[in-house]
PDB file of C-alpha atoms and ligand atoms in Angstrom:
ATOM      1  CA  MET I   1      29.647  18.687  40.345  1.00 86.00           C
ATOM      2  CA  ASP I   2      27.749  16.366  42.822  1.00 94.00           C
ATOM      3  CA  ALA I   3      28.824  12.587  42.974  1.00 93.00           C
ATOM      4  CA  ALA I   4      26.159  11.560  40.578  1.00 95.00           C
ATOM      5  CA  GLN I   5      27.535  14.126  37.805  1.00 96.00           C
ATOM      6  CA  LEU I   6      31.307  12.867  38.531  1.00 97.00           C
ATOM      7  CA  LYS I   7      30.095   9.477  37.439  1.00 97.00           C
ATOM      8  CA  ILE I   8      28.700  10.430  34.823  1.00 97.00           C
ATOM      9  CA  GLU I   9      31.352  12.989  33.622  1.00 97.00           C
ATOM     10  CA  ALA I  10      33.765   9.395  33.849  1.00 98.00           C
ATOM     11  CA  ALA I  11      32.010   7.845  32.005  1.00 98.00           C
ATOM     12  CA  ARG I  12      31.347  10.100  29.116  1.00 98.00           C
ATOM     13  CA  VAL I  13      35.278  10.773  28.744  1.00 97.00           C
ATOM     14  CA  ALA I  14      35.420   6.838  28.484  1.00 98.00           C
ATOM     15  CA  LEU I  15      32.893   6.389  25.803  1.00 98.00           C
ATOM     16  CA  THR I  16      35.295   8.613  23.739  1.00 97.00           C
ATOM     17  CA  HIS I  17      37.570   5.573  23.689  1.00 97.00           C
ATOM     18  CA  VAL I  18      34.829   3.151  22.197  1.00 98.00           C
ATOM     19  CA  SER I  19      34.595   2.887  18.632  1.00 97.00           C
ATOM     20  CA  ASP I  20      32.113   1.114  15.810  1.00 98.00           C
ATOM     21  CA  GLY I  21      32.686  -2.563  15.924  1.00 98.00           C
ATOM     22  CA  MET I  22      34.445  -2.596  19.257  1.00 98.00           C
ATOM     23  CA  LYS I  23      33.637  -5.903  21.753  1.00 98.00           C
ATOM     24  CA  LEU I  24      33.279  -4.452  24.879  1.00 98.00           C
ATOM     25  CA  GLY I  25      33.526  -5.546  28.426  1.00 98.00           C
ATOM     26  CA  ILE I  26      30.993  -3.781  30.667  1.00 98.00           C
ATOM     27  CA  GLY I  27      31.394  -3.254  34.317  1.00 98.00           C
ATOM     28  CA  THR I  28      29.297  -3.298  37.407  1.00 98.00           C
ATOM     29  CA  GLY I  29      28.091  -0.595  40.116  1.00 98.00           C
ATOM     30  CA  SER I  30      26.725   2.824  39.800  1.00 98.00           C
ATOM     31  CA  THR I  31      29.632   4.326  37.695  1.00 98.00           C
ATOM     32  CA  ALA I  32      29.410   1.396  35.223  1.00 98.00           C
ATOM     33  CA  GLU I  33      25.830   2.086  34.833  1.00 98.00           C
ATOM     34  CA  ALA I  34      26.296   5.723  34.247  1.00 98.00           C
ATOM     35  CA  PHE I  35      28.603   4.431  31.242  1.00 98.00           C
ATOM     36  CA  VAL I  36      25.802   1.492  30.145  1.00 98.00           C
ATOM     37  CA  ARG I  37      23.363   4.410  30.054  1.00 98.00           C
ATOM     38  CA  LEU I  38      25.393   6.939  27.928  1.00 98.00           C
ATOM     39  CA  LEU I  39      26.465   3.797  25.505  1.00 98.00           C
ATOM     40  CA  ALA I  40      22.942   2.870  25.050  1.00 98.00           C
ATOM     41  CA  GLU I  41      21.985   6.340  23.611  1.00 98.00           C
ATOM     42  CA  ARG I  42      25.395   5.869  21.078  1.00 98.00           C
ATOM     43  CA  VAL I  43      23.759   2.581  20.320  1.00 98.00           C
ATOM     44  CA  ALA I  44      20.331   4.133  19.495  1.00 98.00           C
ATOM     45  CA  GLY I  45      22.006   6.542  17.183  1.00 98.00           C
ATOM     46  CA  GLY I  46      23.660   3.661  15.325  1.00 98.00           C
ATOM     47  CA  LEU I  47      27.082   2.897  17.346  1.00 98.00           C
ATOM     48  CA  SER I  48      27.604  -0.711  16.530  1.00 98.00           C
ATOM     49  CA  VAL I  49      29.117  -2.690  19.547  1.00 98.00           C
ATOM     50  CA  ILE I  50      28.903  -5.649  21.254  1.00 98.00           C
ATOM     51  CA  GLY I  51      28.965  -6.129  25.071  1.00 98.00           C
ATOM     52  CA  VAL I  52      29.974  -8.609  27.679  1.00 98.00           C
ATOM     53  CA  PRO I  53      28.469  -7.859  30.895  1.00 98.00           C
ATOM     54  CA  THR I  54      30.498  -8.436  34.247  1.00 98.00           C
ATOM     55  CA  SER I  55      27.272  -9.177  36.352  1.00 98.00           C
ATOM     56  CA  GLU I  56      23.408 -10.277  35.979  1.00 98.00           C
ATOM     57  CA  ARG I  57      22.418  -6.845  37.154  1.00 98.00           C
ATOM     58  CA  THR I  58      24.704  -5.026  34.175  1.00 98.00           C
ATOM     59  CA  ALA I  59      23.294  -7.660  31.477  1.00 98.00           C
ATOM     60  CA  ALA I  60      19.564  -6.784  32.814  1.00 98.00           C
ATOM     61  CA  LEU I  61      20.563  -3.282  32.519  1.00 98.00           C
ATOM     62  CA  CYS I  62      21.887  -3.467  29.058  1.00 98.00           C
ATOM     63  CA  ARG I  63      19.074  -5.251  27.765  1.00 98.00           C
ATOM     64  CA  GLU I  64      16.698  -2.891  29.146  1.00 98.00           C
ATOM     65  CA  LEU I  65      18.233  -0.449  27.453  1.00 98.00           C
ATOM     66  CA  GLY I  66      19.040  -1.928  23.789  1.00 98.00           C
ATOM     67  CA  VAL I  67      22.876  -2.650  24.387  1.00 98.00           C
ATOM     68  CA  PRO I  68      23.560  -5.460  22.212  1.00 98.00           C
ATOM     69  CA  LEU I  69      25.082  -8.582  24.293  1.00 98.00           C
ATOM     70  CA  SER I  70      27.537 -11.474  23.757  1.00 98.00           C
ATOM     71  CA  THR I  71      28.901 -13.981  26.624  1.00 98.00           C
ATOM     72  CA  LEU I  72      32.222 -14.486  26.968  1.00 98.00           C
ATOM     73  CA  GLU I  73      32.105 -18.082  25.689  1.00 98.00           C
ATOM     74  CA  GLU I  74      30.760 -16.686  22.245  1.00 98.00           C
ATOM     75  CA  THR I  75      33.072 -13.601  22.436  1.00 98.00           C
ATOM     76  CA  PRO I  76      36.116 -14.635  24.585  1.00 98.00           C
ATOM     77  CA  GLU I  77      38.600 -11.904  23.202  1.00 98.00           C
ATOM     78  CA  LEU I  78      37.468  -8.398  23.721  1.00 98.00           C
ATOM     79  CA  ASP I  79      38.774  -4.809  22.641  1.00 98.00           C
ATOM     80  CA  LEU I  80      38.242  -2.766  25.728  1.00 98.00           C
ATOM     81  CA  THR I  81      36.509  -2.915  29.309  1.00 98.00           C
ATOM     82  CA  ILE I  82      35.265  -0.086  30.906  1.00 98.00           C
ATOM     83  CA  ASP I  83      34.328  -0.593  34.863  1.00 98.00           C
ATOM     84  CA  GLY I  84      34.384   1.591  37.925  1.00 98.00           C
ATOM     85  CA  ALA I  85      36.198   0.653  41.023  1.00 98.00           C
ATOM     86  CA  ASP I  86      36.469   1.219  45.043  1.00 98.00           C
ATOM     87  CA  GLU I  87      39.980   2.302  45.276  1.00 98.00           C
ATOM     88  CA  ILE I  88      42.557   3.173  42.678  1.00 98.00           C
ATOM     89  CA  ASP I  89      46.326   3.682  43.560  1.00 97.00           C
ATOM     90  CA  PRO I  90      49.247   5.475  41.763  1.00 96.00           C
ATOM     91  CA  GLU I  91      49.779   2.482  39.865  1.00 96.00           C
ATOM     92  CA  LEU I  92      46.694   1.717  38.689  1.00 98.00           C
ATOM     93  CA  SER I  93      46.312  -1.430  40.924  1.00 98.00           C
ATOM     94  CA  LEU I  94      42.815  -1.424  42.227  1.00 98.00           C
ATOM     95  CA  ILE I  95      39.937  -2.883  44.881  1.00 98.00           C
ATOM     96  CA  LYS I  96      37.095  -3.992  43.381  1.00 98.00           C
ATOM     97  CA  GLY I  97      34.295  -5.915  44.474  1.00 98.00           C
ATOM     98  CA  GLY I  98      32.001  -3.676  46.342  1.00 98.00           C
ATOM     99  CA  GLY I  99      29.308  -4.742  44.436  1.00 97.00           C
ATOM    100  CA  GLY I 100      30.002  -8.051  44.691  1.00 98.00           C
ATOM    101  CA  ALA I 101      30.943  -8.904  40.996  1.00 98.00           C
ATOM    102  CA  LEU I 102      34.738  -9.233  41.342  1.00 98.00           C
ATOM    103  CA  LEU I 103      35.251 -12.825  39.818  1.00 98.00           C
ATOM    104  CA  ARG I 104      33.595 -11.935  36.749  1.00 98.00           C
ATOM    105  CA  GLU I 105      35.061  -8.453  36.647  1.00 98.00           C
ATOM    106  CA  LYS I 106      38.321  -9.728  36.791  1.00 98.00           C
ATOM    107  CA  ILE I 107      37.842 -12.539  34.095  1.00 98.00           C
ATOM    108  CA  VAL I 108      36.342 -10.127  31.629  1.00 98.00           C
ATOM    109  CA  ALA I 109      39.175  -7.674  32.479  1.00 98.00           C
ATOM    110  CA  ALA I 110      41.597 -10.095  31.719  1.00 98.00           C
ATOM    111  CA  ALA I 111      40.413 -11.400  28.567  1.00 98.00           C
ATOM    112  CA  SER I 112      40.360  -7.704  27.484  1.00 98.00           C
ATOM    113  CA  GLU I 113      43.161  -5.804  25.489  1.00 98.00           C
ATOM    114  CA  ARG I 114      42.675  -2.535  27.415  1.00 98.00           C
ATOM    115  CA  MET I 115      40.592  -1.877  30.408  1.00 98.00           C
ATOM    116  CA  ILE I 116      39.642   1.797  31.395  1.00 98.00           C
ATOM    117  CA  VAL I 117      38.389   2.379  35.219  1.00 98.00           C
ATOM    118  CA  ILE I 118      36.367   5.159  35.535  1.00 98.00           C
ATOM    119  CA  ALA I 119      35.892   6.842  39.032  1.00 98.00           C
ATOM    120  CA  ASP I 120      35.448  10.308  40.793  1.00 96.00           C
ATOM    121  CA  ARG I 121      38.702  11.307  42.741  1.00 95.00           C
ATOM    122  CA  SER I 122      37.130  10.372  46.142  1.00 96.00           C
ATOM    123  CA  LYS I 123      38.465   6.578  44.718  1.00 97.00           C
ATOM    124  CA  VAL I 124      42.110   7.295  44.315  1.00 97.00           C
ATOM    125  CA  VAL I 125      44.241   6.551  47.364  1.00 97.00           C
ATOM    126  CA  ASP I 126      47.995   6.339  48.050  1.00 97.00           C
ATOM    127  CA  VAL I 127      48.165   3.044  49.483  1.00 98.00           C
ATOM    128  CA  LEU I 128      45.163   0.731  48.706  1.00 98.00           C
ATOM    129  CA  GLY I 129      43.239  -1.219  51.864  1.00 98.00           C
ATOM    130  CA  LYS I 130      41.116   1.541  53.299  1.00 97.00           C
ATOM    131  CA  PHE I 131      38.409   0.238  51.405  1.00 98.00           C
ATOM    132  CA  PRO I 132      37.945  -3.545  52.925  1.00 98.00           C
ATOM    133  CA  LEU I 133      39.480  -5.989  50.373  1.00 98.00           C
ATOM    134  CA  PRO I 134      36.512  -8.277  48.886  1.00 98.00           C
ATOM    135  CA  ILE I 135      37.389 -11.792  49.062  1.00 99.00           C
ATOM    136  CA  GLU I 136      35.096 -14.330  46.871  1.00 98.00           C
ATOM    137  CA  VAL I 137      35.009 -17.764  48.848  1.00 98.00           C
ATOM    138  CA  ASN I 138      33.310 -20.819  48.461  1.00 98.00           C
ATOM    139  CA  ARG I 139      30.703 -21.752  50.528  1.00 98.00           C
ATOM    140  CA  PHE I 140      32.055 -25.408  51.581  1.00 98.00           C
ATOM    141  CA  GLY I 141      34.458 -24.943  54.292  1.00 98.00           C
ATOM    142  CA  LEU I 142      33.836 -21.374  54.940  1.00 98.00           C
ATOM    143  CA  ARG I 143      35.726 -21.080  58.676  1.00 98.00           C
ATOM    144  CA  ALA I 144      38.572 -22.969  57.665  1.00 98.00           C
ATOM    145  CA  THR I 145      38.937 -20.483  54.422  1.00 98.00           C
ATOM    146  CA  GLU I 146      38.446 -17.809  57.171  1.00 98.00           C
ATOM    147  CA  ILE I 147      41.018 -19.316  58.970  1.00 98.00           C
ATOM    148  CA  ALA I 148      43.647 -19.638  56.229  1.00 98.00           C
ATOM    149  CA  ILE I 149      42.651 -16.191  55.087  1.00 98.00           C
ATOM    150  CA  ARG I 150      43.766 -14.822  58.796  1.00 98.00           C
ATOM    151  CA  VAL I 151      47.009 -17.069  59.022  1.00 98.00           C
ATOM    152  CA  GLY I 152      48.122 -15.863  55.339  1.00 98.00           C
ATOM    153  CA  ALA I 153      47.442 -12.463  56.125  1.00 98.00           C
ATOM    154  CA  ALA I 154      49.438 -12.534  59.621  1.00 98.00           C
ATOM    155  CA  GLU I 155      52.600 -13.531  57.526  1.00 98.00           C
ATOM    156  CA  LEU I 156      52.294 -10.210  56.069  1.00 98.00           C
ATOM    157  CA  GLY I 157      51.741  -8.420  58.984  1.00 98.00           C
ATOM    158  CA  LEU I 158      48.059  -7.846  58.545  1.00 98.00           C
ATOM    159  CA  SER I 159      44.990  -8.255  60.194  1.00 98.00           C
ATOM    160  CA  GLY I 160      41.575  -6.981  61.090  1.00 98.00           C
ATOM    161  CA  PRO I 161      37.865  -8.052  60.803  1.00 97.00           C
ATOM    162  CA  LEU I 162      36.988 -10.586  58.345  1.00 98.00           C
ATOM    163  CA  THR I 163      33.001 -10.022  57.568  1.00 98.00           C
ATOM    164  CA  LEU I 164      31.187 -11.877  55.965  1.00 98.00           C
ATOM    165  CA  ARG I 165      28.865 -10.119  53.954  1.00 98.00           C
ATOM    166  CA  MET I 166      25.102 -10.065  54.203  1.00 98.00           C
ATOM    167  CA  THR I 167      21.976  -9.186  52.638  1.00 98.00           C
ATOM    168  CA  GLY I 168      19.490  -8.641  55.304  1.00 97.00           C
ATOM    169  CA  ASP I 169      19.813 -11.542  57.572  1.00 98.00           C
ATOM    170  CA  GLN I 170      21.029 -14.121  54.810  1.00 98.00           C
ATOM    171  CA  PRO I 171      24.709 -13.893  53.262  1.00 98.00           C
ATOM    172  CA  PHE I 172      25.259 -12.310  50.266  1.00 98.00           C
ATOM    173  CA  VAL I 173      25.579 -14.990  47.095  1.00 98.00           C
ATOM    174  CA  THR I 174      26.975 -13.801  43.973  1.00 98.00           C
ATOM    175  CA  ASP I 175      26.204 -14.148  40.587  1.00 98.00           C
ATOM    176  CA  ASN I 176      28.463 -17.462  41.016  1.00 98.00           C
ATOM    177  CA  GLY I 177      27.097 -18.691  44.128  1.00 98.00           C
ATOM    178  CA  HIS I 178      29.732 -17.678  46.144  1.00 98.00           C
ATOM    179  CA  PHE I 179      30.161 -16.056  49.501  1.00 98.00           C
ATOM    180  CA  ILE I 180      32.002 -12.844  50.332  1.00 98.00           C
ATOM    181  CA  LEU I 181      34.288 -12.028  52.890  1.00 98.00           C
ATOM    182  CA  ASP I 182      34.993  -8.445  53.476  1.00 98.00           C
ATOM    183  CA  ALA I 183      38.920  -7.982  54.591  1.00 98.00           C
ATOM    184  CA  SER I 184      39.520  -4.751  56.579  1.00 98.00           C
ATOM    185  CA  PHE I 185      43.615  -5.494  56.904  1.00 98.00           C
ATOM    186  CA  GLY I 186      44.024  -1.581  56.677  1.00 98.00           C
ATOM    187  CA  ARG I 187      46.327  -0.497  54.236  1.00 98.00           C
ATOM    188  CA  ILE I 188      48.288  -3.169  52.057  1.00 98.00           C
ATOM    189  CA  PRO I 189      51.815  -2.022  51.362  1.00 96.00           C
ATOM    190  CA  ASP I 190      52.491  -5.386  49.076  1.00 98.00           C
ATOM    191  CA  THR I 191      49.386  -6.042  47.169  1.00 98.00           C
ATOM    192  CA  ARG I 192      51.286  -8.520  45.135  1.00 98.00           C
ATOM    193  CA  ALA I 193      52.391 -10.505  48.005  1.00 98.00           C
ATOM    194  CA  LEU I 194      48.458 -10.708  49.504  1.00 98.00           C
ATOM    195  CA  SER I 195      47.509 -11.602  46.221  1.00 98.00           C
ATOM    196  CA  ASN I 196      49.952 -14.624  46.165  1.00 98.00           C
ATOM    197  CA  VAL I 197      48.968 -15.748  49.570  1.00 98.00           C
ATOM    198  CA  LEU I 198      44.968 -15.306  48.876  1.00 98.00           C
ATOM    199  CA  HIS I 199      45.193 -17.552  45.398  1.00 98.00           C
ATOM    200  CA  ALA I 200      47.134 -19.953  47.462  1.00 98.00           C
ATOM    201  CA  ILE I 201      44.049 -20.683  49.849  1.00 98.00           C
ATOM    202  CA  PRO I 202      41.966 -23.555  48.136  1.00 98.00           C
ATOM    203  CA  GLY I 203      38.648 -21.747  49.524  1.00 98.00           C
ATOM    204  CA  VAL I 204      39.284 -18.437  48.072  1.00 98.00           C
ATOM    205  CA  VAL I 205      37.822 -18.064  44.724  1.00 98.00           C
ATOM    206  CA  GLU I 206      39.212 -14.477  43.940  1.00 98.00           C
ATOM    207  CA  HIS I 207      39.767 -11.764  45.464  1.00 98.00           C
ATOM    208  CA  GLY I 208      39.287  -8.102  44.768  1.00 98.00           C
ATOM    209  CA  LEU I 209      42.933  -6.780  43.865  1.00 98.00           C
ATOM    210  CA  PHE I 210      43.281  -5.844  40.471  1.00 98.00           C
ATOM    211  CA  ILE I 211      47.062  -5.603  40.034  1.00 98.00           C
ATOM    212  CA  GLY I 212      48.659  -4.852  36.174  1.00 97.00           C
ATOM    213  CA  LEU I 213      44.984  -5.035  34.201  1.00 98.00           C
ATOM    214  CA  ALA I 214      44.081  -1.179  34.346  1.00 98.00           C
ATOM    215  CA  SER I 215      45.308   0.253  31.626  1.00 97.00           C
ATOM    216  CA  ALA I 216      44.230   3.829  32.143  1.00 98.00           C
ATOM    217  CA  ALA I 217      41.691   5.543  34.920  1.00 98.00           C
ATOM    218  CA  VAL I 218      39.383   8.308  34.035  1.00 98.00           C
ATOM    219  CA  ILE I 219      39.301  10.229  37.355  1.00 98.00           C
ATOM    220  CA  ALA I 220      36.843  13.004  37.046  1.00 97.00           C
ATOM    221  CA  SER I 221      36.746  15.731  39.594  1.00 96.00           C
ATOM    222  CA  ASP I 222      35.286  19.242  39.804  1.00 94.00           C
ATOM    223  CA  GLY I 223      38.222  20.309  37.867  1.00 92.00           C
ATOM    224  CA  GLY I 224      37.275  17.948  35.119  1.00 92.00           C
ATOM    225  CA  ALA I 225      38.389  14.762  33.959  1.00 94.00           C
ATOM    226  CA  GLU I 226      41.928  13.588  34.033  1.00 94.00           C
ATOM    227  CA  ILE I 227      43.605  10.823  32.467  1.00 95.00           C
ATOM    228  CA  ILE I 228      46.078   8.468  34.210  1.00 94.00           C
ATOM    229  CA  HIS I 229      47.936   6.051  31.799  1.00 91.00           C
ATOM    230  CA  ALA I 230      49.328   2.771  33.528  1.00 88.00           C
ATOM    231  CA  VAL I 231      53.241   2.276  33.042  1.00 80.00           C
ATOM    232  CA  VAL I 232      52.803  -1.154  31.843  1.00 57.00           C
ATOM    233  CA  ARG I 233      49.888  -2.860  29.474  1.00 47.00           C
TER     234      ARG I 233
HETATM  235  O1  5RP R   1      33.706  -3.376  41.747  1.00 64.42           O
HETATM  236  C1  5RP R   1      32.753  -3.096  41.750  1.00 64.42           C
HETATM  237  C2  5RP R   1      31.603  -3.985  41.686  1.00 64.42           C
HETATM  238  O2  5RP R   1      31.958  -5.340  42.012  1.00 64.42           O
HETATM  239  C3  5RP R   1      32.240  -1.907  41.415  1.00 64.42           C
HETATM  240  O3  5RP R   1      33.147  -1.014  40.297  1.00 64.42           O
HETATM  241  C4  5RP R   1      32.962  -0.813  42.542  1.00 64.42           C
HETATM  242  O4  5RP R   1      32.146  -1.425  43.593  1.00 64.42           O
HETATM  243  C5  5RP R   1      32.386   0.772  42.368  1.00 64.42           C
HETATM  244  O5  5RP R   1      31.300   0.715  42.316  1.00 64.42           O
HETATM  245  P1  5RP R   1      30.384   2.328  42.349  1.00 64.42           P
HETATM  246  O6  5RP R   1      30.881   2.910  41.016  1.00 64.42           O
HETATM  247  O7  5RP R   1      29.182   2.169  42.351  1.00 64.42           O
HETATM  248  O8  5RP R   1      31.225   3.103  43.264  1.00 64.42           O
END
């Protein structure tokens, strides 16, 4: 199977966990898009669900394909979120935000009873950090925030380039109007410690470490799809 087929396979298996009447968080990215396309087919066939999208991009696709949408304001408690990831470790901690939607993705996942991550096997790692960690930051005080991140990371023995994400010659702006710094720290042995350090910096809005949020992961490979369950949650 090629990469696109693996994404569809992971999405197909995740869809078997969706049932009539569910309130769904709907992720962002190419794997989540594969899920939306399959979900739309089921909706056309009579499945009744309501979706809360994690980005404007996902919202537009859902509207185009006829998946009924709500907002987190209208529907603040969700049954299940299905989303992709950039990296997944054995405890189902994740790096997310490659598509820039990490803040809404984390809020939606936290508002959901369960989160199922869908990915191909290339996303599974022993230790998170090969994929640069996206950090959503307020535009105000960007340089000061960058310095505070460097200092905090160094206290944990982490260092590496912090790159302002760009779209062409302009900084990439998230759906929430913020910038993203991609932190190439390499392996992150203590994800909780880094999460705490980043959350203590006022200019940091959110980061892409998702710890204790995923209940299960559907990992697709040529051998088929494997479901990994989290120990907690
Ligand atoms: O976190 C995300 C978007 O913010 C995506 O889930 C992540 O980047 C994976 O994307 P893809 O399925 O395209 O590999």
